[in-house]
mmCIF file of C-alpha atoms and ligand atoms in Angstrom:
data_model
loop_
_atom_site.group_PDB
_atom_site.id
_atom_site.type_symbol
_atom_site.label_atom_id
_atom_site.label_comp_id
_atom_site.label_asym_id
_atom_site.label_seq_id
_atom_site.Cartn_x
_atom_site.Cartn_y
_atom_site.Cartn_z
ATOM 1 C CA UNK B 1 159.869 124.333 147.643
ATOM 2 C CA UNK B 2 157.964 121.467 149.239
ATOM 3 C CA UNK B 3 155.384 122.242 151.907
ATOM 4 C CA UNK B 4 157.213 120.233 154.578
ATOM 5 C CA UNK B 5 160.451 122.061 153.871
ATOM 6 C CA UNK B 6 158.636 125.400 154.010
ATOM 7 C CA UNK B 7 157.083 124.512 157.372
ATOM 8 C CA UNK B 8 160.446 123.397 158.757
ATOM 9 C CA UNK B 9 162.164 126.543 157.524
ATOM 10 C CA UNK B 10 159.378 128.772 158.875
ATOM 11 C CA UNK B 11 159.807 127.184 162.314
ATOM 12 C CA UNK B 12 163.470 128.231 162.620
ATOM 13 C CA UNK B 13 164.077 130.626 165.493
ATOM 14 C CA UNK B 14 166.465 132.880 163.593
ATOM 15 C CA UNK B 15 163.637 134.473 161.583
ATOM 16 C CA UNK B 16 161.976 137.663 162.770
ATOM 17 C CA UNK B 17 158.201 137.360 162.267
ATOM 18 C CA UNK B 18 156.858 139.824 159.734
ATOM 19 C CA UNK B 19 160.206 141.508 159.022
ATOM 20 C CA UNK B 20 159.407 141.543 155.294
ATOM 21 C CA UNK B 21 156.139 143.474 155.813
ATOM 22 C CA UNK B 22 157.720 146.898 156.270
ATOM 23 C CA UNK B 23 161.047 146.592 154.467
ATOM 24 C CA UNK B 24 161.872 148.071 151.084
ATOM 25 C CA UNK B 25 162.334 144.695 149.361
ATOM 26 C CA UNK B 26 165.855 145.658 148.378
ATOM 27 C CA UNK B 27 167.368 142.361 149.520
ATOM 28 C CA UNK B 28 170.765 143.054 147.953
ATOM 29 C CA UNK B 29 171.197 145.963 150.328
ATOM 30 C CA UNK B 30 169.337 144.589 153.326
ATOM 31 C CA UNK B 31 171.235 144.141 156.601
ATOM 32 C CA UNK B 32 168.772 141.511 157.845
ATOM 33 C CA UNK B 33 168.762 138.814 155.171
ATOM 34 C CA UNK B 34 169.863 136.155 157.694
ATOM 35 C CA UNK B 35 166.722 136.830 159.726
ATOM 36 C CA UNK B 36 164.230 136.976 156.889
ATOM 37 C CA UNK B 37 162.124 133.969 155.907
ATOM 38 C CA UNK B 38 161.202 135.480 152.529
ATOM 39 C CA UNK B 39 164.875 135.826 151.650
ATOM 40 C CA UNK B 40 165.643 132.272 152.827
ATOM 41 C CA UNK B 41 162.831 130.853 150.692
ATOM 42 C CA UNK B 42 163.976 132.764 147.631
ATOM 43 C CA UNK B 43 167.574 131.705 148.149
ATOM 44 C CA UNK B 44 166.653 128.034 148.420
ATOM 45 C CA UNK B 45 164.731 128.346 145.197
ATOM 46 C CA UNK B 46 167.436 130.240 143.368
ATOM 47 C CA UNK B 47 168.026 127.908 140.492
ATOM 48 C CA UNK B 48 169.217 130.360 137.779
ATOM 49 C CA UNK B 49 166.839 128.909 135.213
ATOM 50 C CA UNK B 50 163.872 129.239 137.534
ATOM 51 C CA UNK B 51 164.547 132.952 137.758
ATOM 52 C CA UNK B 52 164.073 133.469 134.076
ATOM 53 C CA UNK B 53 160.454 134.222 133.315
ATOM 54 C CA UNK B 54 160.877 132.996 129.774
ATOM 55 C CA UNK B 55 161.949 129.647 130.997
ATOM 56 C CA UNK B 56 159.512 126.851 131.497
ATOM 57 C CA UNK B 57 161.012 126.156 134.920
ATOM 58 C CA UNK B 58 159.716 129.527 136.105
ATOM 59 C CA UNK B 59 156.124 128.738 135.220
ATOM 60 C CA UNK B 60 156.399 125.265 136.712
ATOM 61 C CA UNK B 61 157.675 126.840 139.871
ATOM 62 C CA UNK B 62 154.808 129.363 139.877
ATOM 63 C CA UNK B 63 152.323 126.590 139.385
ATOM 64 C CA UNK B 64 153.959 124.630 142.235
ATOM 65 C CA UNK B 65 153.767 127.637 144.552
ATOM 66 C CA UNK B 66 150.121 128.194 143.590
ATOM 67 C CA UNK B 67 149.153 124.619 144.369
ATOM 68 C CA UNK B 68 151.032 124.609 147.678
ATOM 69 C CA UNK B 69 149.429 127.928 148.611
ATOM 70 C CA UNK B 70 145.957 126.649 147.815
ATOM 71 C CA UNK B 71 146.545 123.574 149.950
ATOM 72 C CA UNK B 72 147.838 125.674 152.852
ATOM 73 C CA UNK B 73 144.881 128.045 152.457
ATOM 74 C CA UNK B 74 142.401 125.183 152.628
ATOM 75 C CA UNK B 75 144.123 123.717 155.685
ATOM 76 C CA UNK B 76 144.186 127.077 157.464
ATOM 77 C CA UNK B 77 140.535 127.782 156.585
ATOM 78 C CA UNK B 78 139.579 124.413 158.048
ATOM 79 C CA UNK B 79 141.515 125.178 161.249
ATOM 80 C CA UNK B 80 139.726 128.533 161.548
ATOM 81 C CA UNK B 81 136.334 126.971 160.815
ATOM 82 C CA UNK B 82 135.850 128.856 157.555
ATOM 83 C CA UNK B 83 134.335 127.241 154.494
ATOM 84 C CA UNK B 84 136.102 129.023 151.645
ATOM 85 C CA UNK B 85 133.734 127.543 149.076
ATOM 86 C CA UNK B 86 130.868 129.611 150.507
ATOM 87 C CA UNK B 87 132.738 132.924 150.616
ATOM 88 C CA UNK B 88 131.051 135.543 148.479
ATOM 89 C CA UNK B 89 133.909 136.078 146.048
ATOM 90 C CA UNK B 90 132.012 138.400 143.683
ATOM 91 C CA UNK B 91 131.013 140.764 146.480
ATOM 92 C CA UNK B 92 134.471 140.685 147.948
ATOM 93 C CA UNK B 93 135.991 141.505 144.561
ATOM 94 C CA UNK B 94 133.571 144.416 144.120
ATOM 95 C CA UNK B 95 134.452 145.807 147.547
ATOM 96 C CA UNK B 96 138.163 145.405 146.809
ATOM 97 C CA UNK B 97 137.733 147.249 143.491
ATOM 98 C CA UNK B 98 135.949 150.178 145.159
ATOM 99 C CA UNK B 99 138.697 150.429 147.793
ATOM 100 C CA UNK B 100 141.469 150.203 145.232
ATOM 101 C CA UNK B 101 139.937 152.941 143.071
ATOM 102 C CA UNK B 102 139.388 155.189 146.083
ATOM 103 C CA UNK B 103 143.015 154.712 147.143
ATOM 104 C CA UNK B 104 144.309 155.305 143.611
ATOM 105 C CA UNK B 105 142.415 158.596 143.431
ATOM 106 C CA UNK B 106 143.563 159.825 146.807
ATOM 107 C CA UNK B 107 145.554 163.054 146.602
ATOM 108 C CA UNK B 108 148.702 161.499 148.121
ATOM 109 C CA UNK B 109 148.662 158.602 145.673
ATOM 110 C CA UNK B 110 148.197 160.949 142.743
ATOM 111 C CA UNK B 111 151.110 163.063 143.980
ATOM 112 C CA UNK B 112 153.325 159.979 144.408
ATOM 113 C CA UNK B 113 152.396 158.793 140.912
ATOM 114 C CA UNK B 114 153.177 162.210 139.565
ATOM 115 C CA UNK B 115 156.615 162.015 141.249
ATOM 116 C CA UNK B 116 157.282 158.691 139.533
ATOM 117 C CA UNK B 117 156.319 160.172 136.143
ATOM 118 C CA UNK B 118 158.461 163.256 136.688
ATOM 119 C CA UNK B 119 161.438 161.046 137.499
ATOM 120 C CA UNK B 120 160.850 159.054 134.336
ATOM 121 C CA UNK B 121 160.762 162.206 132.184
ATOM 122 C CA UNK B 122 163.737 163.772 133.910
ATOM 123 C CA UNK B 123 165.926 160.680 133.680
ATOM 124 C CA UNK B 124 165.003 160.107 130.042
ATOM 125 C CA UNK B 125 166.295 163.555 129.220
ATOM 126 C CA UNK B 126 169.301 163.720 131.542
ATOM 127 C CA UNK B 127 170.564 160.376 132.760
ATOM 128 C CA UNK B 128 172.896 159.511 129.869
ATOM 129 C CA UNK B 129 174.199 163.068 129.647
ATOM 130 C CA UNK B 130 174.889 163.197 133.380
ATOM 131 C CA UNK B 131 176.750 159.922 133.374
ATOM 132 C CA UNK B 132 178.963 161.132 130.547
ATOM 133 C CA UNK B 133 179.751 164.481 132.111
ATOM 134 C CA UNK B 134 180.099 162.996 135.604
ATOM 135 C CA UNK B 135 182.541 160.380 134.391
ATOM 136 C CA UNK B 136 184.537 163.072 132.651
ATOM 137 C CA UNK B 137 184.506 165.610 135.428
ATOM 138 C CA UNK B 138 184.697 163.701 138.704
ATOM 139 C CA UNK B 139 186.085 160.406 139.782
ATOM 140 C CA UNK B 140 184.813 158.243 142.590
ATOM 141 C CA UNK B 141 181.555 160.075 143.190
ATOM 142 C CA UNK B 142 178.755 157.580 143.351
ATOM 143 C CA UNK B 143 176.294 159.072 140.924
ATOM 144 C CA UNK B 144 175.435 155.585 139.737
ATOM 145 C CA UNK B 145 174.433 154.648 143.279
ATOM 146 C CA UNK B 146 172.268 157.739 143.531
ATOM 147 C CA UNK B 147 170.448 156.728 140.349
ATOM 148 C CA UNK B 148 170.145 153.204 141.676
ATOM 149 C CA UNK B 149 168.394 154.536 144.791
ATOM 150 C CA UNK B 150 166.140 156.844 142.754
ATOM 151 C CA UNK B 151 165.150 154.022 140.427
ATOM 152 C CA UNK B 152 164.516 151.572 143.257
ATOM 153 C CA UNK B 153 162.117 153.887 145.061
ATOM 154 C CA UNK B 154 160.603 155.625 142.036
ATOM 155 C CA UNK B 155 157.408 153.513 142.035
ATOM 156 C CA UNK B 156 157.842 151.991 145.477
ATOM 157 C CA UNK B 157 156.802 155.259 147.157
ATOM 158 C CA UNK B 158 153.446 155.267 145.369
ATOM 159 C CA UNK B 159 152.816 151.572 146.045
ATOM 160 C CA UNK B 160 153.442 151.984 149.764
ATOM 161 C CA UNK B 161 151.400 155.166 150.067
ATOM 162 C CA UNK B 162 148.554 153.393 148.313
ATOM 163 C CA UNK B 163 148.784 150.526 150.799
ATOM 164 C CA UNK B 164 148.818 153.008 153.676
ATOM 165 C CA UNK B 165 145.721 154.792 152.352
ATOM 166 C CA UNK B 166 143.856 151.528 151.862
ATOM 167 C CA UNK B 167 144.872 150.383 155.327
ATOM 168 C CA UNK B 168 143.587 153.651 156.797
ATOM 169 C CA UNK B 169 140.251 153.152 155.029
ATOM 170 C CA UNK B 170 139.982 149.654 156.475
ATOM 171 C CA UNK B 171 140.949 150.922 159.950
ATOM 172 C CA UNK B 172 138.077 153.391 159.676
ATOM 173 C CA UNK B 173 135.616 150.646 158.716
ATOM 174 C CA UNK B 174 136.802 148.285 161.443
ATOM 175 C CA UNK B 175 138.781 150.164 164.095
ATOM 176 C CA UNK B 176 141.225 148.001 166.065
ATOM 177 C CA UNK B 177 143.503 149.521 168.701
ATOM 178 C CA UNK B 178 145.088 146.243 169.698
ATOM 179 C CA UNK B 179 147.942 146.141 167.175
ATOM 180 C CA UNK B 180 150.146 148.812 165.666
ATOM 181 C CA UNK B 181 148.437 149.941 162.487
ATOM 182 C CA UNK B 182 149.590 148.404 159.207
ATOM 183 C CA UNK B 183 148.859 151.710 157.494
ATOM 184 C CA UNK B 184 151.377 153.485 159.759
ATOM 185 C CA UNK B 185 153.960 150.809 158.940
ATOM 186 C CA UNK B 186 153.372 151.249 155.213
ATOM 187 C CA UNK B 187 153.494 155.034 155.546
ATOM 188 C CA UNK B 188 156.755 154.722 157.475
ATOM 189 C CA UNK B 189 158.528 152.721 154.781
ATOM 190 C CA UNK B 190 157.156 155.165 152.183
ATOM 191 C CA UNK B 191 158.651 158.028 154.218
ATOM 192 C CA UNK B 192 162.004 156.248 154.476
ATOM 193 C CA UNK B 193 161.947 155.735 150.709
ATOM 194 C CA UNK B 194 161.181 159.456 150.241
ATOM 195 C CA UNK B 195 164.022 160.463 152.610
ATOM 196 C CA UNK B 196 166.497 158.278 150.744
ATOM 197 C CA UNK B 197 165.262 159.527 147.379
ATOM 198 C CA UNK B 198 165.744 163.133 148.507
ATOM 199 C CA UNK B 199 169.311 162.274 149.577
ATOM 200 C CA UNK B 200 169.955 160.602 146.224
ATOM 201 C CA UNK B 201 168.558 163.608 144.342
ATOM 202 C CA UNK B 202 170.884 165.835 146.360
ATOM 203 C CA UNK B 203 173.830 163.854 144.961
ATOM 204 C CA UNK B 204 172.451 164.275 141.437
ATOM 205 C CA UNK B 205 171.900 167.945 142.112
ATOM 206 C CA UNK B 206 175.587 168.397 142.920
ATOM 207 C CA UNK B 207 176.216 167.602 139.257
ATOM 208 C CA UNK B 208 173.438 169.505 137.589
ATOM 209 C CA UNK B 209 172.855 172.446 139.914
ATOM 210 C CA UNK B 210 169.344 173.875 139.947
ATOM 211 C CA UNK B 211 167.798 171.322 137.635
ATOM 212 C CA UNK B 212 167.052 168.659 140.244
ATOM 213 C CA UNK B 213 165.812 171.144 142.823
ATOM 214 C CA UNK B 214 162.233 171.095 141.509
ATOM 215 C CA UNK B 215 162.009 167.358 142.089
ATOM 216 C CA UNK B 216 163.565 167.630 145.548
ATOM 217 C CA UNK B 217 161.031 170.332 146.479
ATOM 218 C CA UNK B 218 158.173 168.206 145.133
ATOM 219 C CA UNK B 219 159.345 165.197 147.168
ATOM 220 C CA UNK B 220 159.706 167.314 150.266
ATOM 221 C CA UNK B 221 156.086 168.477 149.948
ATOM 222 C CA UNK B 222 154.997 164.885 149.521
ATOM 223 C CA UNK B 223 157.010 163.909 152.608
ATOM 224 C CA UNK B 224 155.289 166.578 154.682
ATOM 225 C CA UNK B 225 151.841 165.610 153.405
ATOM 226 C CA UNK B 226 152.408 161.934 154.271
ATOM 227 C CA UNK B 227 153.641 162.889 157.753
ATOM 228 C CA UNK B 228 150.525 164.991 158.240
ATOM 229 C CA UNK B 229 148.186 162.238 157.054
ATOM 230 C CA UNK B 230 149.964 159.575 159.151
ATOM 231 C CA UNK B 231 151.252 161.363 162.263
ATOM 232 C CA UNK B 232 152.188 158.079 163.996
ATOM 233 C CA UNK B 233 154.110 156.672 161.056
ATOM 234 C CA UNK B 234 157.582 157.881 162.047
ATOM 235 C CA UNK B 235 157.298 156.223 165.463
ATOM 236 C CA UNK B 236 156.072 152.887 164.074
ATOM 237 C CA UNK B 237 158.505 150.124 165.062
ATOM 238 C CA UNK B 238 159.327 147.869 162.132
ATOM 239 C CA UNK B 239 160.208 144.376 163.320
ATOM 240 C CA UNK B 240 163.890 143.618 162.830
ATOM 241 C CA UNK B 241 164.840 147.138 161.806
ATOM 242 C CA UNK B 242 163.797 149.853 164.202
ATOM 243 C CA UNK B 243 163.731 147.569 167.247
ATOM 244 C CA UNK B 244 167.426 146.744 166.808
ATOM 245 C CA UNK B 245 168.266 150.324 165.956
ATOM 246 C CA UNK B 246 169.996 149.699 162.645
ATOM 247 C CA UNK B 247 169.180 153.170 161.411
ATOM 248 C CA UNK B 248 167.482 151.837 158.304
HETATM 249 S S1 SF4 S 1 163.561 142.040 155.093
HETATM 250 FE FE1 SF4 S 1 165.394 142.304 153.851
HETATM 251 S S2 SF4 S 1 165.836 140.286 153.013
HETATM 252 FE FE2 SF4 S 1 163.717 140.252 153.738
HETATM 253 S S3 SF4 S 1 162.465 140.763 151.924
HETATM 254 FE FE3 SF4 S 1 162.898 142.649 153.044
HETATM 255 S S4 SF4 S 1 164.727 143.499 152.061
HETATM 256 FE FE4 SF4 S 1 164.602 141.324 151.484
#
């Protein structure tokens, strides 16, 4: 997409600023696509060939986005009076690495990663079997949807908890009470993903009895630990979702 078109699109009043920051990126199931700039940009660029990473068009598109981004970055830096050529990139990268490693090793992140691995193991062993028996034994029960939800959030939970932990570290380094905390927003969407995963596992459990209970219990512990670490997360207002009370 050309820069001018992007600017024009971004200026449209229908978009809710920052709505994509605390969503679950599941655009197919999102009730706010009409108000999301990210979705609008992706839709405008949705040439089927460009979506295929093996296709040359994809890489051309990536290269186009990169160049446009670099141009916008330079323009913005100039407006803010920053000379990006003098930024200490090596130091910044080192600091980023330290923060990333600290976040990755945080207990909550390790627990969320462990959840993702448990899901992988469990589904490898059971998914095909469950589909066969479910299809044979019950009609119209949306087991496939439950698996879809589990799969969607399987790694998402860990990614969002990691972002929340990193955000909390940065808040500690440079406290700022002016805005709602990004770490609370990230923790909130992680909690929503956990809630929905628990509900999806409950559907699976109705087919396999006790076997899914261990995972549900594990997720519930993780949910409680995240709530304890981020006590303001549940009350964080996500633009476009919580403010319009869509129960998402
Ligand atoms: S707000 Fe909705 S449409 Fe926009 S990126 Fe998130 S899930 Fe997709």
